[in-house]
Amino acid sequence: MGKFNFKQRSAEFSALSAKEKHTFWKEWFINNSLYIFLVVAAIGIGIYNPNFFGMPSIVNMLSLTAANLPIAMGIAGTIVLTGTDLSAGRVVGLTACMSAAFLQAADYGSKMFPNLPQLHPALMILATLVVVMIVGALVGLVNGFSVAKFGLHPFIVTLATQLIVYGLLLLFTNLNGNNGAPISGLAGYYKEVVNGSILKIGNVPIPNYVWYALILAIVMWFIWNKTRFGKNMFACGSNPEAANVSGVNVAQNTMMVFILAGIMYSFTGFIEAARIGSNSPATGTNYELDAIAACVIGGVSFVGGIGSISGIVVGVLLLRIIFVGLTFLSVSANLQYIIKGLIILIACAIDMRKYLVRK
């Protein structure tokens, strides 16, 4: 792609007729109406309650964005392929409970696996992370294989795996007499690696997982924009028939996208386990809804082949800003579900309108 030429674009815009300029601005406002509304709403909340833009609140919004970013970047790839992944939240829940169970403190009285060898903290964290990522990758493989080889719709496939993973989660949390009780008593080194801080803004510490999410976003940007896999993913999402004719292995790339998504969900679960401290079968519930909403707000299109990592970051951030703002306004959690649903509906409607206009 060539560089943006401001002078050339300005000259092209000046050459438009008054009617064409009116149409241009009308389309611009409609296409960006959700962004405009969210920004105006955030400014309004800040005026109503100045603490909203205080440093503790800003760090909190950044932290929530970082916690939700990996799952959003994972599910975005499936949307680029004109699909989705309803199993994401349950994979987060399963891997969070597994991480918590494997990394409980050695002297905790209610350890799920009391006979688990206690290795060096770094080895324990690395081994746990590898195990949960394998679990996430396996779920992704099942999803991707079913979509690519059997021609099943991702909605149906991931709905099925959502139920399967939830069943596995219930079975796991009932092991060794745990009986579904919340898994807590995490090792101090685990909580320190995730929730500790190496940097403060003022007196407000920035959790370490913010930096992990930033590194992950850079890696995903590189994968999406600089690798053959990323280019093939967008080609498959835009036109799988044309991609296949061009020599792209559509089935293989579809499976790779779902496997990568599963790995991202498991990383989210690993972070979430230490972030919330007490994990149960309810962990991860509806996380996929927030991720889908953030992706659509961030410009990842359900028509396929369109999306960017920077857009996903903006989408997750805007959604977190709004939900934190609603909390500042004392809006009930029940009403927030309604608002979340409306945001998804409006974002999808705007996205489809863009697609119809392009056609």
XYZ file of C-alpha atoms in Angstrom:
359
model
C 0.000 0.000 0.000
C 1.249 3.513 -0.821
C 1.707 6.248 1.728
C -1.201 8.541 2.547
C -0.843 11.738 0.490
C -2.656 14.508 2.369
C -2.285 17.143 -0.394
C -3.563 14.772 -3.059
C -6.544 13.696 -0.960
C -7.334 17.337 -0.121
C -7.279 18.232 -3.813
C -9.543 15.275 -4.624
C -11.977 16.294 -1.904
C -11.998 19.939 -3.070
C -12.876 18.771 -6.577
C -16.075 17.109 -5.342
C -19.406 18.810 -5.889
C -21.421 20.129 -2.951
C -23.750 17.135 -3.182
C -20.835 14.693 -3.220
C -19.268 16.417 -0.194
C -22.579 16.213 1.641
C -22.794 12.490 0.835
C -19.184 11.971 1.944
C -19.749 13.584 5.361
C -23.074 11.799 5.795
C -21.439 8.429 5.165
C -18.492 9.324 7.414
C -20.745 10.191 10.345
C -22.887 7.082 9.883
C -19.867 4.766 9.590
C -18.189 6.310 12.656
C -21.330 7.033 14.654
C -20.612 4.354 17.263
C -17.081 5.681 17.865
C -18.434 9.218 18.149
C -21.136 8.129 20.579
C -18.713 6.182 22.783
C -16.214 9.049 22.914
C -18.931 11.618 23.675
C -20.388 9.304 26.332
C -16.957 8.920 27.954
C -16.473 12.701 27.986
C -19.950 13.134 29.481
C -19.220 10.601 32.224
C -15.943 12.392 32.978
C -17.778 15.713 33.331
C -20.426 14.114 35.566
C -17.819 12.399 37.737
C -14.283 13.882 37.453
C -12.850 10.815 39.210
C -13.533 8.920 35.989
C -10.445 10.520 34.465
C -8.388 10.204 37.645
C -5.172 8.200 37.470
C -6.521 5.166 39.432
C -9.468 4.968 37.043
C -7.288 5.297 33.938
C -4.914 2.553 35.130
C -7.931 0.391 35.964
C -9.309 0.832 32.427
C -5.914 0.017 30.924
C -5.652 -3.066 33.135
C -9.113 -4.303 32.150
C -8.251 -3.679 28.499
C -5.062 -5.722 28.850
C -6.941 -8.565 30.570
C -9.518 -8.777 27.766
C -7.221 -8.101 24.810
C -5.788 -11.639 24.253
C -9.203 -13.309 23.945
C -10.375 -10.530 21.608
C -7.324 -10.938 19.355
C -7.943 -14.681 19.263
C -11.614 -14.490 18.385
C -10.913 -11.747 15.809
C -9.142 -14.245 13.550
C -12.233 -16.449 13.435
C -14.371 -13.416 12.547
C -11.966 -12.495 9.738
C -12.809 -15.963 8.353
C -16.540 -14.959 8.455
C -17.044 -17.138 11.511
C -17.016 -16.757 15.279
C -16.106 -18.782 18.375
C -18.661 -19.297 21.126
C -16.364 -21.646 23.057
C -13.844 -18.906 23.915
C -15.223 -18.032 27.350
C -15.417 -21.647 28.474
C -11.833 -22.293 27.334
C -10.802 -19.294 29.437
C -12.681 -20.791 32.400
C -11.149 -24.251 32.008
C -7.584 -23.001 31.591
C -8.018 -20.518 34.454
C -9.149 -23.283 36.817
C -6.333 -25.548 35.631
C -3.761 -22.784 36.162
C -5.131 -22.052 39.635
C -5.149 -25.743 40.608
C -1.585 -26.374 39.425
C -0.194 -23.199 41.001
C -1.701 -23.293 44.479
C 0.625 -22.497 47.371
C 2.559 -25.507 48.677
C 1.275 -24.945 52.225
C -2.348 -24.315 51.234
C -4.593 -26.666 53.198
C -7.141 -27.406 50.451
C -4.851 -28.090 47.500
C -6.566 -29.914 44.645
C -3.376 -31.787 43.794
C -1.447 -32.153 47.070
C 0.984 -34.665 45.534
C 1.970 -32.398 42.653
C 5.798 -31.972 42.660
C 6.905 -28.490 43.723
C 9.555 -27.380 41.248
C 11.311 -24.046 40.915
C 8.678 -21.273 40.573
C 9.831 -20.420 37.052
C 9.497 -24.059 35.981
C 6.078 -24.360 37.618
C 4.791 -21.296 35.774
C 6.314 -22.367 32.460
C 5.008 -25.937 32.732
C 1.509 -24.736 33.646
C 1.476 -22.227 30.808
C 2.539 -24.913 28.312
C -0.120 -27.355 29.561
C -2.994 -24.871 29.379
C -1.869 -23.647 25.960
C -1.892 -27.243 24.699
C -5.436 -27.589 26.041
C -6.497 -24.377 24.283
C -4.772 -25.460 21.067
C -6.552 -28.836 21.156
C -9.958 -27.160 21.489
C -8.994 -24.848 18.629
C -7.922 -27.849 16.561
C -11.286 -29.546 17.087
C -13.090 -26.354 16.102
C -10.892 -25.692 13.068
C -10.929 -29.301 11.851
C -14.725 -29.504 12.099
C -15.127 -26.252 10.171
C -12.460 -26.955 7.545
C -12.920 -30.672 6.899
C -16.614 -31.234 7.607
C -17.841 -27.898 6.243
C -19.800 -27.158 9.424
C -20.683 -23.585 10.351
C -18.414 -22.152 13.079
C -21.456 -21.087 15.096
C -22.693 -24.689 15.391
C -19.243 -26.175 15.918
C -18.209 -23.755 18.654
C -21.627 -23.978 20.314
C -21.042 -27.727 20.611
C -17.477 -27.343 21.897
C -18.671 -24.671 24.320
C -20.889 -27.288 25.961
C -18.175 -29.958 25.827
C -15.560 -27.680 27.395
C -18.027 -26.568 30.077
C -18.651 -30.217 30.913
C -14.901 -30.804 31.172
C -14.621 -27.722 33.376
C -17.292 -29.067 35.742
C -15.565 -32.441 35.873
C -12.198 -30.830 36.562
C -13.468 -28.659 39.414
C -14.972 -31.758 41.052
C -11.716 -33.716 41.084
C -10.134 -34.942 44.332
C -13.120 -34.005 46.443
C -13.118 -30.349 45.435
C -16.844 -30.648 44.613
C -16.928 -27.570 42.404
C -15.658 -25.227 45.119
C -13.735 -22.098 44.041
C -10.033 -22.773 43.542
C -7.965 -20.280 45.515
C -4.880 -20.160 47.710
C -2.613 -19.358 44.776
C 1.153 -19.317 45.156
C 2.620 -15.916 45.899
C 5.105 -16.106 43.027
C 2.261 -16.748 40.553
C 0.287 -13.729 41.739
C 3.440 -11.621 41.731
C 4.298 -12.554 38.125
C 0.809 -11.582 36.941
C -0.380 -8.875 39.337
C 2.949 -7.477 40.507
C 4.252 -4.197 39.189
C 7.561 -2.903 37.906
C 6.255 0.568 37.065
C 3.964 3.116 38.682
C 2.197 6.182 37.363
C 2.197 8.502 40.326
C 1.322 6.180 43.196
C -0.742 3.827 41.030
C 1.044 0.578 40.059
C 0.589 -0.839 36.560
C 0.078 -4.633 36.732
C 2.595 -6.788 34.890
C -0.092 -8.375 32.715
C -0.524 -5.010 30.970
C 2.983 -5.429 29.547
C 2.287 -9.044 28.598
C -0.779 -7.922 26.646
C 1.254 -5.196 24.929
C 3.929 -7.693 23.871
C 1.237 -10.098 22.686
C -0.414 -7.333 20.633
C 2.921 -6.586 18.923
C 3.443 -10.277 18.163
C -0.097 -10.612 16.777
C 0.362 -7.472 14.683
C 3.486 -9.018 13.184
C 1.691 -12.322 12.512
C -1.286 -10.601 10.876
C 0.692 -8.139 8.774
C 4.130 -9.582 8.081
C 3.720 -13.331 7.707
C 2.384 -15.541 4.936
C -0.089 -17.000 7.426
C -1.591 -13.564 8.086
C -1.900 -12.759 4.398
C -3.477 -16.147 3.732
C -5.925 -15.622 6.592
C -7.231 -12.409 5.059
C -7.321 -14.021 1.620
C -9.387 -16.921 2.952
C -11.722 -14.526 4.723
C -12.209 -12.324 1.675
C -12.774 -15.082 -0.889
C -11.927 -18.687 0.036
C -12.575 -19.961 -3.504
C -10.162 -17.443 -5.028
C -7.612 -18.162 -2.278
C -7.831 -21.884 -2.998
C -7.312 -21.305 -6.727
C -4.292 -19.132 -5.875
C -2.642 -22.061 -4.107
C -3.623 -21.235 -0.515
C -4.470 -24.267 1.607
C -7.767 -22.919 2.965
C -8.439 -25.889 5.251
C -4.969 -25.735 6.805
C -5.163 -21.985 7.355
C -8.620 -22.279 8.895
C -7.347 -24.828 11.397
C -4.303 -22.672 12.185
C -6.524 -19.645 12.882
C -8.658 -21.624 15.341
C -5.599 -23.185 16.993
C -4.033 -19.747 17.452
C -7.342 -18.515 18.862
C -7.390 -21.390 21.381
C -3.863 -20.524 22.494
C -4.913 -16.909 23.029
C -7.898 -18.016 25.119
C -5.669 -20.192 27.284
C -3.258 -17.297 27.850
C -6.262 -15.212 28.923
C -7.231 -17.984 31.339
C -3.712 -18.155 32.782
C -3.747 -14.402 33.468
C -7.357 -14.387 34.681
C -6.714 -17.077 37.283
C -4.175 -14.931 39.136
C -5.993 -11.672 38.423
C -9.231 -12.682 40.130
C -7.594 -15.016 42.673
C -10.542 -17.383 43.142
C -11.708 -19.471 40.192
C -14.845 -21.528 39.708
C -16.932 -22.999 36.853
C -18.404 -19.513 36.428
C -15.021 -18.074 35.419
C -15.036 -17.027 31.780
C -18.822 -16.896 31.444
C -19.828 -14.596 28.550
C -16.246 -13.458 27.983
C -16.711 -14.260 24.303
C -19.542 -11.703 24.097
C -17.281 -8.894 25.284
C -14.578 -10.057 22.874
C -16.960 -10.177 19.897
C -18.355 -6.739 20.767
C -14.843 -5.283 21.025
C -13.832 -6.805 17.681
C -16.869 -5.422 15.866
C -16.392 -1.985 17.436
C -12.741 -2.189 16.382
C -13.642 -2.752 12.737
C -13.302 -6.522 12.380
C -16.011 -7.307 9.839
C -18.285 -10.350 9.863
C -18.310 -10.227 6.057
C -14.722 -11.484 6.240
C -11.240 -10.402 5.271
C -11.300 -7.105 7.179
C -9.705 -6.250 10.516
C -6.594 -4.964 12.262
C -4.868 -5.480 15.595
C -4.824 -1.723 16.247
C -8.579 -1.620 15.668
C -9.089 -4.488 18.127
C -7.032 -2.669 20.778
C -9.166 0.460 20.278
C -12.352 -1.612 20.384
C -11.426 -3.341 23.650
C -10.345 -0.022 25.188
C -13.556 1.797 24.189
C -15.728 -1.022 25.519
C -13.867 -1.058 28.838
C -14.122 2.732 29.102
C -17.881 2.560 28.647
C -18.387 -0.261 31.162
C -16.189 1.408 33.761
C -18.099 4.607 33.061
C -21.428 2.842 33.614
C -20.113 1.654 36.964
C -19.225 5.252 37.843
C -22.824 6.152 36.952
C -24.052 3.337 39.251
C -25.785 1.557 36.354
C -26.769 -1.968 37.422
C -24.944 -4.979 36.012
C -28.258 -6.259 34.641
C -28.776 -3.114 32.588
C -25.187 -3.300 31.360
C -26.035 -6.570 29.579
C -28.764 -4.743 27.664
C -26.360 -1.942 26.725
C -23.734 -4.497 25.664
C -26.273 -6.231 23.419
C -27.320 -2.936 21.848
C -23.689 -2.021 21.150
C -23.144 -5.350 19.351
C -26.374 -4.922 17.367
C -25.587 -1.360 16.305
C -21.965 -2.179 15.458
C -23.021 -5.138 13.292
C -25.680 -3.019 11.569
C -23.107 -0.327 10.726
C -20.664 -2.990 9.535
C -23.275 -4.554 7.240
C -24.239 -1.141 5.890
C -20.582 -0.491 4.979
C -20.523 -3.821 3.157
C -23.708 -3.094 1.196
C -22.436 0.352 0.225
C -19.166 -1.178 -1.054
C -21.133 -3.693 -3.134
